[in-house]
């Protein structure tokens, strides 16, 4: 997967002067490709859905209308996103991190990570980057909503194989799919310090010519946080769900290479990347992986067989903040 300038939309990336944009790393590389300016059409499609909750909270007929929206605290805001057939749905906004998402009322459930005790609201019908970290302030707001709407917001374990992990370098926690971390990562932002830490890491990557654009630097930062990127002597080696890529810091693609591998090889590749190996040496990989295709230099990211790693085909890889 080649990463080039313009790979992410600049307006969707965290910047040094805009802490609220940090949440909008999310979904820039997901097949949904939702644009920030197109949230309304996404909401239309979502609220029109006739699916009922997997959590069995209640049916549409039992919804009480005894509440005025929006309801708001210093950090959070819950707005009414309902306008189709009386189906209740909300836009939940975390003003500190800039994260916001739509969720149907019958899908409201607090998901808890058993290891850390951290809790989240997650829209399970969308990429898991559509989440907000639970705090006492948000829980009180939801309790107020629950009382006035006469609903039971259940507390359940994390769904979909999601777990909370911690990056040892930055100390940042992140959500990912256990055993399939290259499918995406959602960095858990709980404070201004976390935002500062994420921006500092992006600063480190931005000093290299290959990632001089803020968007690209942010992507590499997320790859490293999730354990999918290793900084070598002269370049980066990173993993995707179906591949391994090496690219020099100076952006000389004639020295780059990538491996197309079966998804079943990901666990082996992740262990290799984490070990004390020279992962920029392609022989490190050819010794342990079978059934792979290798692309060098001028063929890097250009052949039809390897099209999944070109920047114009984003559906195979997703990194979130």
PDB file of C-alpha atoms in Angstrom:
ATOM      1  CA  UNK A   1       0.000   0.000   0.000  1.00  0.00           C
ATOM      2  CA  UNK A   2       1.633   3.196  -1.152  1.00  0.00           C
ATOM      3  CA  UNK A   3       1.253   6.280   0.981  1.00  0.00           C
ATOM      4  CA  UNK A   4       1.675   9.573  -0.823  1.00  0.00           C
ATOM      5  CA  UNK A   5       0.962  13.254  -0.320  1.00  0.00           C
ATOM      6  CA  UNK A   6      -2.750  13.907  -0.258  1.00  0.00           C
ATOM      7  CA  UNK A   7      -3.492  10.420   0.982  1.00  0.00           C
ATOM      8  CA  UNK A   8      -5.730  11.848   3.708  1.00  0.00           C
ATOM      9  CA  UNK A   9      -7.816  14.969   3.583  1.00  0.00           C
ATOM     10  CA  UNK A  10      -5.994  17.741   5.392  1.00  0.00           C
ATOM     11  CA  UNK A  11      -9.209  19.001   6.960  1.00  0.00           C
ATOM     12  CA  UNK A  12      -9.758  15.630   8.612  1.00  0.00           C
ATOM     13  CA  UNK A  13      -6.433  15.403  10.399  1.00  0.00           C
ATOM     14  CA  UNK A  14      -5.347  16.658  13.781  1.00  0.00           C
ATOM     15  CA  UNK A  15      -3.311  19.819  13.576  1.00  0.00           C
ATOM     16  CA  UNK A  16      -1.143  21.590  16.069  1.00  0.00           C
ATOM     17  CA  UNK A  17      -3.658  24.416  16.350  1.00  0.00           C
ATOM     18  CA  UNK A  18      -6.903  22.475  16.314  1.00  0.00           C
ATOM     19  CA  UNK A  19      -7.328  19.879  19.004  1.00  0.00           C
ATOM     20  CA  UNK A  20     -10.921  19.170  17.963  1.00  0.00           C
ATOM     21  CA  UNK A  21      -9.877  17.807  14.585  1.00  0.00           C
ATOM     22  CA  UNK A  22      -8.062  14.870  16.145  1.00  0.00           C
ATOM     23  CA  UNK A  23     -11.139  12.666  16.139  1.00  0.00           C
ATOM     24  CA  UNK A  24     -11.546  13.097  12.434  1.00  0.00           C
ATOM     25  CA  UNK A  25      -8.637  10.861  11.490  1.00  0.00           C
ATOM     26  CA  UNK A  26     -11.424   8.301  11.543  1.00  0.00           C
ATOM     27  CA  UNK A  27     -12.675   6.591   8.390  1.00  0.00           C
ATOM     28  CA  UNK A  28     -10.448   8.408   5.940  1.00  0.00           C
ATOM     29  CA  UNK A  29      -9.263   4.988   4.809  1.00  0.00           C
ATOM     30  CA  UNK A  30     -12.429   3.012   5.284  1.00  0.00           C
ATOM     31  CA  UNK A  31     -14.566   1.857   2.371  1.00  0.00           C
ATOM     32  CA  UNK A  32     -17.425   3.974   3.682  1.00  0.00           C
ATOM     33  CA  UNK A  33     -15.315   7.074   2.853  1.00  0.00           C
ATOM     34  CA  UNK A  34     -17.733   9.424   4.595  1.00  0.00           C
ATOM     35  CA  UNK A  35     -16.895  13.072   4.031  1.00  0.00           C
ATOM     36  CA  UNK A  36     -17.408  15.421   6.966  1.00  0.00           C
ATOM     37  CA  UNK A  37     -19.603  17.613   4.772  1.00  0.00           C
ATOM     38  CA  UNK A  38     -21.808  14.660   3.876  1.00  0.00           C
ATOM     39  CA  UNK A  39     -22.934  13.545   7.313  1.00  0.00           C
ATOM     40  CA  UNK A  40     -26.568  14.264   6.607  1.00  0.00           C
ATOM     41  CA  UNK A  41     -26.857  11.730   3.773  1.00  0.00           C
ATOM     42  CA  UNK A  42     -25.140   9.161   5.955  1.00  0.00           C
ATOM     43  CA  UNK A  43     -27.645   9.880   8.715  1.00  0.00           C
ATOM     44  CA  UNK A  44     -30.561   9.588   6.266  1.00  0.00           C
ATOM     45  CA  UNK A  45     -29.463   6.132   5.219  1.00  0.00           C
ATOM     46  CA  UNK A  46     -28.776   5.057   8.778  1.00  0.00           C
ATOM     47  CA  UNK A  47     -32.008   6.267  10.373  1.00  0.00           C
ATOM     48  CA  UNK A  48     -34.053   4.765   7.528  1.00  0.00           C
ATOM     49  CA  UNK A  49     -32.808   1.344   8.567  1.00  0.00           C
ATOM     50  CA  UNK A  50     -35.510  -1.044   9.793  1.00  0.00           C
ATOM     51  CA  UNK A  51     -33.165  -3.290  11.742  1.00  0.00           C
ATOM     52  CA  UNK A  52     -33.877  -3.729  15.439  1.00  0.00           C
ATOM     53  CA  UNK A  53     -31.314  -3.782  18.174  1.00  0.00           C
ATOM     54  CA  UNK A  54     -29.248  -6.857  18.866  1.00  0.00           C
ATOM     55  CA  UNK A  55     -29.311  -5.858  22.523  1.00  0.00           C
ATOM     56  CA  UNK A  56     -33.088  -6.179  22.968  1.00  0.00           C
ATOM     57  CA  UNK A  57     -33.561  -2.832  24.668  1.00  0.00           C
ATOM     58  CA  UNK A  58     -37.099  -2.076  23.478  1.00  0.00           C
ATOM     59  CA  UNK A  59     -39.258  -1.662  20.373  1.00  0.00           C
ATOM     60  CA  UNK A  60     -40.193   1.555  18.610  1.00  0.00           C
ATOM     61  CA  UNK A  61     -43.729   1.499  20.037  1.00  0.00           C
ATOM     62  CA  UNK A  62     -42.492   1.986  23.597  1.00  0.00           C
ATOM     63  CA  UNK A  63     -40.550   5.190  22.940  1.00  0.00           C
ATOM     64  CA  UNK A  64     -41.517   8.115  25.138  1.00  0.00           C
ATOM     65  CA  UNK A  65     -41.370  11.589  23.590  1.00  0.00           C
ATOM     66  CA  UNK A  66     -41.024  13.467  26.890  1.00  0.00           C
ATOM     67  CA  UNK A  67     -37.702  15.223  26.300  1.00  0.00           C
ATOM     68  CA  UNK A  68     -36.382  18.343  24.640  1.00  0.00           C
ATOM     69  CA  UNK A  69     -33.138  18.139  22.689  1.00  0.00           C
ATOM     70  CA  UNK A  70     -30.360  19.051  22.550  1.00  0.00           C
ATOM     71  CA  UNK A  71     -29.145  18.270  26.057  1.00  0.00           C
ATOM     72  CA  UNK A  72     -25.652  19.412  26.820  1.00  0.00           C
ATOM     73  CA  UNK A  73     -22.795  19.602  29.323  1.00  0.00           C
ATOM     74  CA  UNK A  74     -19.475  21.415  29.114  1.00  0.00           C
ATOM     75  CA  UNK A  75     -17.919  18.507  27.200  1.00  0.00           C
ATOM     76  CA  UNK A  76     -20.827  16.619  25.582  1.00  0.00           C
ATOM     77  CA  UNK A  77     -23.874  17.352  23.490  1.00  0.00           C
ATOM     78  CA  UNK A  78     -26.708  15.015  22.472  1.00  0.00           C
ATOM     79  CA  UNK A  79     -28.817  16.220  19.567  1.00  0.00           C
ATOM     80  CA  UNK A  80     -31.933  14.834  17.942  1.00  0.00           C
ATOM     81  CA  UNK A  81     -31.183  13.066  14.649  1.00  0.00           C
ATOM     82  CA  UNK A  82     -34.671  11.603  14.235  1.00  0.00           C
ATOM     83  CA  UNK A  83     -36.963  12.557  11.418  1.00  0.00           C
ATOM     84  CA  UNK A  84     -38.004   9.284   9.715  1.00  0.00           C
ATOM     85  CA  UNK A  85     -41.099   7.374  10.872  1.00  0.00           C
ATOM     86  CA  UNK A  86     -40.556   8.400  14.486  1.00  0.00           C
ATOM     87  CA  UNK A  87     -37.425   6.272  14.843  1.00  0.00           C
ATOM     88  CA  UNK A  88     -35.321   7.845  17.581  1.00  0.00           C
ATOM     89  CA  UNK A  89     -31.672   8.464  16.807  1.00  0.00           C
ATOM     90  CA  UNK A  90     -29.089  10.826  18.207  1.00  0.00           C
ATOM     91  CA  UNK A  91     -25.944  12.655  17.297  1.00  0.00           C
ATOM     92  CA  UNK A  92     -23.556  12.362  20.246  1.00  0.00           C
ATOM     93  CA  UNK A  93     -20.738  14.904  20.273  1.00  0.00           C
ATOM     94  CA  UNK A  94     -17.567  14.887  22.375  1.00  0.00           C
ATOM     95  CA  UNK A  95     -16.532  18.528  22.123  1.00  0.00           C
ATOM     96  CA  UNK A  96     -13.110  17.949  23.682  1.00  0.00           C
ATOM     97  CA  UNK A  97     -11.905  15.385  21.134  1.00  0.00           C
ATOM     98  CA  UNK A  98     -14.031  16.427  18.183  1.00  0.00           C
ATOM     99  CA  UNK A  99     -15.596  12.973  17.880  1.00  0.00           C
ATOM    100  CA  UNK A 100     -19.244  12.700  16.968  1.00  0.00           C
ATOM    101  CA  UNK A 101     -21.474  10.002  15.517  1.00  0.00           C
ATOM    102  CA  UNK A 102     -25.072   8.984  14.942  1.00  0.00           C
ATOM    103  CA  UNK A 103     -26.703   6.087  16.748  1.00  0.00           C
ATOM    104  CA  UNK A 104     -30.251   4.740  16.960  1.00  0.00           C
ATOM    105  CA  UNK A 105     -31.831   4.856  20.388  1.00  0.00           C
ATOM    106  CA  UNK A 106     -32.532   1.119  20.383  1.00  0.00           C
ATOM    107  CA  UNK A 107     -28.811   0.489  19.886  1.00  0.00           C
ATOM    108  CA  UNK A 108     -27.597   2.572  22.804  1.00  0.00           C
ATOM    109  CA  UNK A 109     -25.504   0.312  25.029  1.00  0.00           C
ATOM    110  CA  UNK A 110     -22.430   0.962  27.139  1.00  0.00           C
ATOM    111  CA  UNK A 111     -19.710  -1.456  26.051  1.00  0.00           C
ATOM    112  CA  UNK A 112     -17.072  -2.309  28.658  1.00  0.00           C
ATOM    113  CA  UNK A 113     -13.545  -3.633  28.215  1.00  0.00           C
ATOM    114  CA  UNK A 114     -13.125  -6.217  30.961  1.00  0.00           C
ATOM    115  CA  UNK A 115      -9.342  -5.829  31.200  1.00  0.00           C
ATOM    116  CA  UNK A 116      -9.159  -2.066  31.668  1.00  0.00           C
ATOM    117  CA  UNK A 117     -12.696  -1.247  32.758  1.00  0.00           C
ATOM    118  CA  UNK A 118     -12.902   1.414  30.052  1.00  0.00           C
ATOM    119  CA  UNK A 119     -16.377   1.964  28.616  1.00  0.00           C
ATOM    120  CA  UNK A 120     -17.575   3.167  25.224  1.00  0.00           C
ATOM    121  CA  UNK A 121     -20.581   4.018  23.129  1.00  0.00           C
ATOM    122  CA  UNK A 122     -20.025   2.393  19.726  1.00  0.00           C
ATOM    123  CA  UNK A 123     -22.187   2.391  16.626  1.00  0.00           C
ATOM    124  CA  UNK A 124     -21.877  -1.286  15.669  1.00  0.00           C
ATOM    125  CA  UNK A 125     -23.496  -0.687  12.278  1.00  0.00           C
ATOM    126  CA  UNK A 126     -20.581   1.526  11.270  1.00  0.00           C
ATOM    127  CA  UNK A 127     -16.774   1.164  11.432  1.00  0.00           C
ATOM    128  CA  UNK A 128     -15.783   0.927  15.087  1.00  0.00           C
ATOM    129  CA  UNK A 129     -14.165   4.357  14.911  1.00  0.00           C
ATOM    130  CA  UNK A 130     -17.722   5.615  15.433  1.00  0.00           C
ATOM    131  CA  UNK A 131     -17.292   5.626  19.196  1.00  0.00           C
ATOM    132  CA  UNK A 132     -17.140   7.901  22.204  1.00  0.00           C
ATOM    133  CA  UNK A 133     -15.265   7.036  25.387  1.00  0.00           C
ATOM    134  CA  UNK A 134     -17.547   6.900  28.419  1.00  0.00           C
ATOM    135  CA  UNK A 135     -16.943   9.279  31.324  1.00  0.00           C
ATOM    136  CA  UNK A 136     -18.989  10.025  34.421  1.00  0.00           C
ATOM    137  CA  UNK A 137     -20.114  13.263  32.772  1.00  0.00           C
ATOM    138  CA  UNK A 138     -21.432  11.441  29.701  1.00  0.00           C
ATOM    139  CA  UNK A 139     -22.974   8.674  31.796  1.00  0.00           C
ATOM    140  CA  UNK A 140     -24.931  11.247  33.812  1.00  0.00           C
ATOM    141  CA  UNK A 141     -26.164  12.783  30.579  1.00  0.00           C
ATOM    142  CA  UNK A 142     -27.250   9.366  29.294  1.00  0.00           C
ATOM    143  CA  UNK A 143     -28.995   8.607  32.591  1.00  0.00           C
ATOM    144  CA  UNK A 144     -30.965  11.812  32.155  1.00  0.00           C
ATOM    145  CA  UNK A 145     -31.860  10.749  28.622  1.00  0.00           C
ATOM    146  CA  UNK A 146     -32.767   7.260  29.821  1.00  0.00           C
ATOM    147  CA  UNK A 147     -35.100   8.556  32.540  1.00  0.00           C
ATOM    148  CA  UNK A 148     -36.919  10.969  30.266  1.00  0.00           C
ATOM    149  CA  UNK A 149     -37.206   8.519  27.364  1.00  0.00           C
ATOM    150  CA  UNK A 150     -38.114   5.553  29.574  1.00  0.00           C
ATOM    151  CA  UNK A 151     -35.401   3.294  28.167  1.00  0.00           C
ATOM    152  CA  UNK A 152     -32.910   0.896  29.690  1.00  0.00           C
ATOM    153  CA  UNK A 153     -29.370   1.557  28.462  1.00  0.00           C
ATOM    154  CA  UNK A 154     -27.642  -1.745  29.089  1.00  0.00           C
ATOM    155  CA  UNK A 155     -24.017  -2.372  29.975  1.00  0.00           C
ATOM    156  CA  UNK A 156     -22.442  -5.162  27.930  1.00  0.00           C
ATOM    157  CA  UNK A 157     -18.932  -6.480  27.137  1.00  0.00           C
ATOM    158  CA  UNK A 158     -17.106  -5.070  24.121  1.00  0.00           C
ATOM    159  CA  UNK A 159     -18.580  -6.525  20.949  1.00  0.00           C
ATOM    160  CA  UNK A 160     -17.098  -7.569  17.610  1.00  0.00           C
ATOM    161  CA  UNK A 161     -13.799  -8.847  18.998  1.00  0.00           C
ATOM    162  CA  UNK A 162     -12.762  -5.358  20.085  1.00  0.00           C
ATOM    163  CA  UNK A 163     -10.195  -4.963  22.863  1.00  0.00           C
ATOM    164  CA  UNK A 164      -8.313  -2.077  24.446  1.00  0.00           C
ATOM    165  CA  UNK A 165      -4.541  -2.116  23.981  1.00  0.00           C
ATOM    166  CA  UNK A 166      -1.837   0.260  25.166  1.00  0.00           C
ATOM    167  CA  UNK A 167       1.084   1.619  23.148  1.00  0.00           C
ATOM    168  CA  UNK A 168       4.220   1.384  25.269  1.00  0.00           C
ATOM    169  CA  UNK A 169       5.964   4.305  23.531  1.00  0.00           C
ATOM    170  CA  UNK A 170       3.259   6.940  23.882  1.00  0.00           C
ATOM    171  CA  UNK A 171       1.146   5.436  26.654  1.00  0.00           C
ATOM    172  CA  UNK A 172      -1.943   5.945  24.481  1.00  0.00           C
ATOM    173  CA  UNK A 173      -4.737   3.396  24.652  1.00  0.00           C
ATOM    174  CA  UNK A 174      -6.491   2.273  21.502  1.00  0.00           C
ATOM    175  CA  UNK A 175      -9.319   0.053  20.339  1.00  0.00           C
ATOM    176  CA  UNK A 176      -8.558  -2.684  17.830  1.00  0.00           C
ATOM    177  CA  UNK A 177      -9.801  -6.089  16.752  1.00  0.00           C
ATOM    178  CA  UNK A 178      -7.935  -8.760  18.675  1.00  0.00           C
ATOM    179  CA  UNK A 179      -5.634 -10.711  16.374  1.00  0.00           C
ATOM    180  CA  UNK A 180      -6.457  -8.480  13.422  1.00  0.00           C
ATOM    181  CA  UNK A 181      -5.011  -5.129  14.432  1.00  0.00           C
ATOM    182  CA  UNK A 182      -4.182  -4.105  10.864  1.00  0.00           C
ATOM    183  CA  UNK A 183      -7.889  -3.780  10.150  1.00  0.00           C
ATOM    184  CA  UNK A 184      -7.821  -0.512  12.025  1.00  0.00           C
ATOM    185  CA  UNK A 185      -7.169   1.269  15.283  1.00  0.00           C
ATOM    186  CA  UNK A 186      -9.189   3.871  17.134  1.00  0.00           C
ATOM    187  CA  UNK A 187      -7.012   5.908  19.488  1.00  0.00           C
ATOM    188  CA  UNK A 188      -8.750   6.591  22.799  1.00  0.00           C
ATOM    189  CA  UNK A 189      -8.511  10.298  23.559  1.00  0.00           C
ATOM    190  CA  UNK A 190      -9.477  11.120  27.127  1.00  0.00           C
ATOM    191  CA  UNK A 191      -7.621  14.378  27.787  1.00  0.00           C
ATOM    192  CA  UNK A 192      -5.807  17.318  26.247  1.00  0.00           C
ATOM    193  CA  UNK A 193      -2.575  15.523  27.147  1.00  0.00           C
ATOM    194  CA  UNK A 194      -3.544  12.608  24.903  1.00  0.00           C
ATOM    195  CA  UNK A 195      -4.181  15.018  22.036  1.00  0.00           C
ATOM    196  CA  UNK A 196      -0.795  16.631  22.627  1.00  0.00           C
ATOM    197  CA  UNK A 197       0.908  13.214  22.679  1.00  0.00           C
ATOM    198  CA  UNK A 198      -0.685  12.187  19.384  1.00  0.00           C
ATOM    199  CA  UNK A 199       0.318  15.458  17.763  1.00  0.00           C
ATOM    200  CA  UNK A 200       3.905  15.137  18.994  1.00  0.00           C
ATOM    201  CA  UNK A 201       4.167  11.696  17.442  1.00  0.00           C
ATOM    202  CA  UNK A 202       2.851  13.069  14.154  1.00  0.00           C
ATOM    203  CA  UNK A 203       5.511  15.795  14.435  1.00  0.00           C
ATOM    204  CA  UNK A 204       8.206  13.103  14.587  1.00  0.00           C
ATOM    205  CA  UNK A 205       7.034  11.541  11.352  1.00  0.00           C
ATOM    206  CA  UNK A 206       6.510  14.847   9.585  1.00  0.00           C
ATOM    207  CA  UNK A 207      10.247  15.569   9.603  1.00  0.00           C
ATOM    208  CA  UNK A 208      10.823  12.863   6.971  1.00  0.00           C
ATOM    209  CA  UNK A 209      10.422  13.809   3.279  1.00  0.00           C
ATOM    210  CA  UNK A 210       8.195  10.792   2.629  1.00  0.00           C
ATOM    211  CA  UNK A 211       5.717  11.966   5.260  1.00  0.00           C
ATOM    212  CA  UNK A 212       6.162  15.737   5.170  1.00  0.00           C
ATOM    213  CA  UNK A 213       2.421  16.216   4.676  1.00  0.00           C
ATOM    214  CA  UNK A 214       0.603  16.366   8.005  1.00  0.00           C
ATOM    215  CA  UNK A 215      -1.977  13.840   6.829  1.00  0.00           C
ATOM    216  CA  UNK A 216       0.623  11.236   5.917  1.00  0.00           C
ATOM    217  CA  UNK A 217       2.573  11.835   9.128  1.00  0.00           C
ATOM    218  CA  UNK A 218      -0.608  11.265  11.108  1.00  0.00           C
ATOM    219  CA  UNK A 219      -1.231   7.990   9.337  1.00  0.00           C
ATOM    220  CA  UNK A 220       2.255   6.710  10.132  1.00  0.00           C
ATOM    221  CA  UNK A 221       1.753   7.755  13.749  1.00  0.00           C
ATOM    222  CA  UNK A 222      -1.377   5.610  13.976  1.00  0.00           C
ATOM    223  CA  UNK A 223       0.398   2.689  12.333  1.00  0.00           C
ATOM    224  CA  UNK A 224       3.154   2.860  14.947  1.00  0.00           C
ATOM    225  CA  UNK A 225       0.737   3.205  17.865  1.00  0.00           C
ATOM    226  CA  UNK A 226      -1.075   0.062  16.750  1.00  0.00           C
ATOM    227  CA  UNK A 227       2.146  -1.960  16.462  1.00  0.00           C
ATOM    228  CA  UNK A 228       1.942  -2.125  12.678  1.00  0.00           C
ATOM    229  CA  UNK A 229       4.964   0.040  11.845  1.00  0.00           C
ATOM    230  CA  UNK A 230       8.645  -0.198  12.661  1.00  0.00           C
ATOM    231  CA  UNK A 231      11.188   2.573  12.104  1.00  0.00           C
ATOM    232  CA  UNK A 232      14.297   1.101  10.503  1.00  0.00           C
ATOM    233  CA  UNK A 233      17.668   2.703   9.822  1.00  0.00           C
ATOM    234  CA  UNK A 234      16.650   4.183   6.479  1.00  0.00           C
ATOM    235  CA  UNK A 235      12.885   3.803   6.265  1.00  0.00           C
ATOM    236  CA  UNK A 236       9.574   2.463   7.568  1.00  0.00           C
ATOM    237  CA  UNK A 237       8.344  -1.115   7.435  1.00  0.00           C
ATOM    238  CA  UNK A 238       4.628  -1.477   8.068  1.00  0.00           C
ATOM    239  CA  UNK A 239       1.855  -4.059   7.886  1.00  0.00           C
ATOM    240  CA  UNK A 240      -1.527  -4.057   6.196  1.00  0.00           C
ATOM    241  CA  UNK A 241      -4.157  -6.815   6.502  1.00  0.00           C
ATOM    242  CA  UNK A 242      -2.740  -8.496   3.401  1.00  0.00           C
ATOM    243  CA  UNK A 243       0.733  -7.121   2.988  1.00  0.00           C
ATOM    244  CA  UNK A 244       4.034  -5.684   4.169  1.00  0.00           C
ATOM    245  CA  UNK A 245       5.538  -2.465   2.822  1.00  0.00           C
ATOM    246  CA  UNK A 246       8.971  -0.894   3.120  1.00  0.00           C
ATOM    247  CA  UNK A 247       9.528   2.693   2.039  1.00  0.00           C
ATOM    248  CA  UNK A 248      12.653   4.856   2.576  1.00  0.00           C
ATOM    249  CA  UNK A 249      12.457   8.024   4.631  1.00  0.00           C
ATOM    250  CA  UNK A 250      13.562  10.069   1.607  1.00  0.00           C
ATOM    251  CA  UNK A 251      10.605   8.838  -0.439  1.00  0.00           C
ATOM    252  CA  UNK A 252      12.756   7.161  -3.098  1.00  0.00           C
ATOM    253  CA  UNK A 253      10.242   4.617  -4.373  1.00  0.00           C
ATOM    254  CA  UNK A 254      12.901   2.883  -6.470  1.00  0.00           C
ATOM    255  CA  UNK A 255      14.176   1.471  -3.171  1.00  0.00           C
ATOM    256  CA  UNK A 256      10.739   0.546  -1.873  1.00  0.00           C
ATOM    257  CA  UNK A 257       9.157  -2.888  -1.896  1.00  0.00           C
ATOM    258  CA  UNK A 258       5.954  -4.521  -0.819  1.00  0.00           C
ATOM    259  CA  UNK A 259       4.769  -8.049  -0.208  1.00  0.00           C
ATOM    260  CA  UNK A 260       1.305  -9.293  -1.034  1.00  0.00           C
ATOM    261  CA  UNK A 261       0.506 -12.062   1.466  1.00  0.00           C
ATOM    262  CA  UNK A 262      -2.521 -14.101   2.525  1.00  0.00           C
ATOM    263  CA  UNK A 263      -4.406 -12.628   5.465  1.00  0.00           C
ATOM    264  CA  UNK A 264      -3.605 -15.788   7.410  1.00  0.00           C
ATOM    265  CA  UNK A 265       0.032 -14.637   7.517  1.00  0.00           C
ATOM    266  CA  UNK A 266      -0.731 -11.467   9.457  1.00  0.00           C
ATOM    267  CA  UNK A 267      -0.182 -12.912  12.949  1.00  0.00           C
ATOM    268  CA  UNK A 268       3.229 -14.286  11.921  1.00  0.00           C
ATOM    269  CA  UNK A 269       4.174 -10.988  10.297  1.00  0.00           C
ATOM    270  CA  UNK A 270       3.152  -9.014  13.380  1.00  0.00           C
ATOM    271  CA  UNK A 271       5.331 -11.162  15.636  1.00  0.00           C
ATOM    272  CA  UNK A 272       8.254 -10.721  13.259  1.00  0.00           C
ATOM    273  CA  UNK A 273       7.815  -6.954  13.179  1.00  0.00           C
ATOM    274  CA  UNK A 274       7.777  -6.793  16.987  1.00  0.00           C
ATOM    275  CA  UNK A 275      10.941  -8.892  17.343  1.00  0.00           C
ATOM    276  CA  UNK A 276      14.539  -7.744  16.997  1.00  0.00           C
ATOM    277  CA  UNK A 277      14.673  -8.324  13.247  1.00  0.00           C
ATOM    278  CA  UNK A 278      15.924  -6.242  10.343  1.00  0.00           C
ATOM    279  CA  UNK A 279      12.492  -5.896   8.794  1.00  0.00           C
ATOM    280  CA  UNK A 280      13.803  -3.659   6.015  1.00  0.00           C
ATOM    281  CA  UNK A 281      15.651  -6.727   4.689  1.00  0.00           C
ATOM    282  CA  UNK A 282      13.173  -8.565   2.518  1.00  0.00           C
ATOM    283  CA  UNK A 283      14.913 -11.880   3.180  1.00  0.00           C
ATOM    284  CA  UNK A 284      13.641 -11.613   6.769  1.00  0.00           C
ATOM    285  CA  UNK A 285      10.153 -12.111   5.356  1.00  0.00           C
ATOM    286  CA  UNK A 286      10.832 -14.618   2.598  1.00  0.00           C
ATOM    287  CA  UNK A 287      12.228 -17.005   5.211  1.00  0.00           C
ATOM    288  CA  UNK A 288       9.004 -17.149   7.214  1.00  0.00           C
ATOM    289  CA  UNK A 289       6.150 -16.429   4.776  1.00  0.00           C
ATOM    290  CA  UNK A 290       4.762 -18.692   2.064  1.00  0.00           C
ATOM    291  CA  UNK A 291       2.459 -17.966  -0.851  1.00  0.00           C
ATOM    292  CA  UNK A 292       3.547 -14.346  -1.221  1.00  0.00           C
ATOM    293  CA  UNK A 293       4.122 -11.947  -4.121  1.00  0.00           C
ATOM    294  CA  UNK A 294       6.905  -9.365  -4.030  1.00  0.00           C
ATOM    295  CA  UNK A 295       7.012  -6.020  -5.846  1.00  0.00           C
ATOM    296  CA  UNK A 296      10.156  -3.899  -6.118  1.00  0.00           C
ATOM    297  CA  UNK A 297      11.043  -0.372  -7.149  1.00  0.00           C
ATOM    298  CA  UNK A 298       9.271   0.715 -10.325  1.00  0.00           C
ATOM    299  CA  UNK A 299       6.692  -2.064  -9.936  1.00  0.00           C
ATOM    300  CA  UNK A 300       5.864  -0.995  -6.397  1.00  0.00           C
ATOM    301  CA  UNK A 301       2.117  -0.428  -6.140  1.00  0.00           C
ATOM    302  CA  UNK A 302       1.597  -0.334  -9.915  1.00  0.00           C
ATOM    303  CA  UNK A 303       0.700  -3.816 -11.142  1.00  0.00           C
ATOM    304  CA  UNK A 304      -2.861  -4.974 -11.550  1.00  0.00           C
ATOM    305  CA  UNK A 305      -2.313  -7.800  -9.083  1.00  0.00           C
ATOM    306  CA  UNK A 306      -1.126  -5.342  -6.458  1.00  0.00           C
ATOM    307  CA  UNK A 307      -3.780  -2.725  -7.048  1.00  0.00           C
ATOM    308  CA  UNK A 308      -5.171  -3.224  -3.528  1.00  0.00           C
ATOM    309  CA  UNK A 309      -2.264  -1.222  -2.146  1.00  0.00           C
ATOM    310  CA  UNK A 310      -2.587   1.839  -4.360  1.00  0.00           C
ATOM    311  CA  UNK A 311      -3.908   5.030  -2.832  1.00  0.00           C
ATOM    312  CA  UNK A 312      -6.976   5.087  -5.062  1.00  0.00           C
ATOM    313  CA  UNK A 313      -8.281   1.862  -3.537  1.00  0.00           C
ATOM    314  CA  UNK A 314      -8.807   2.492   0.160  1.00  0.00           C
ATOM    315  CA  UNK A 315     -11.228  -0.244   1.104  1.00  0.00           C
ATOM    316  CA  UNK A 316      -8.640  -2.758   2.251  1.00  0.00           C
ATOM    317  CA  UNK A 317      -7.169  -0.735   5.071  1.00  0.00           C
ATOM    318  CA  UNK A 318      -8.432   1.571   7.763  1.00  0.00           C
ATOM    319  CA  UNK A 319      -6.762   3.551  10.496  1.00  0.00           C
ATOM    320  CA  UNK A 320      -8.732   5.657  12.946  1.00  0.00           C
ATOM    321  CA  UNK A 321      -8.166   8.153  15.661  1.00  0.00           C
TER     322      UNK A 321
END
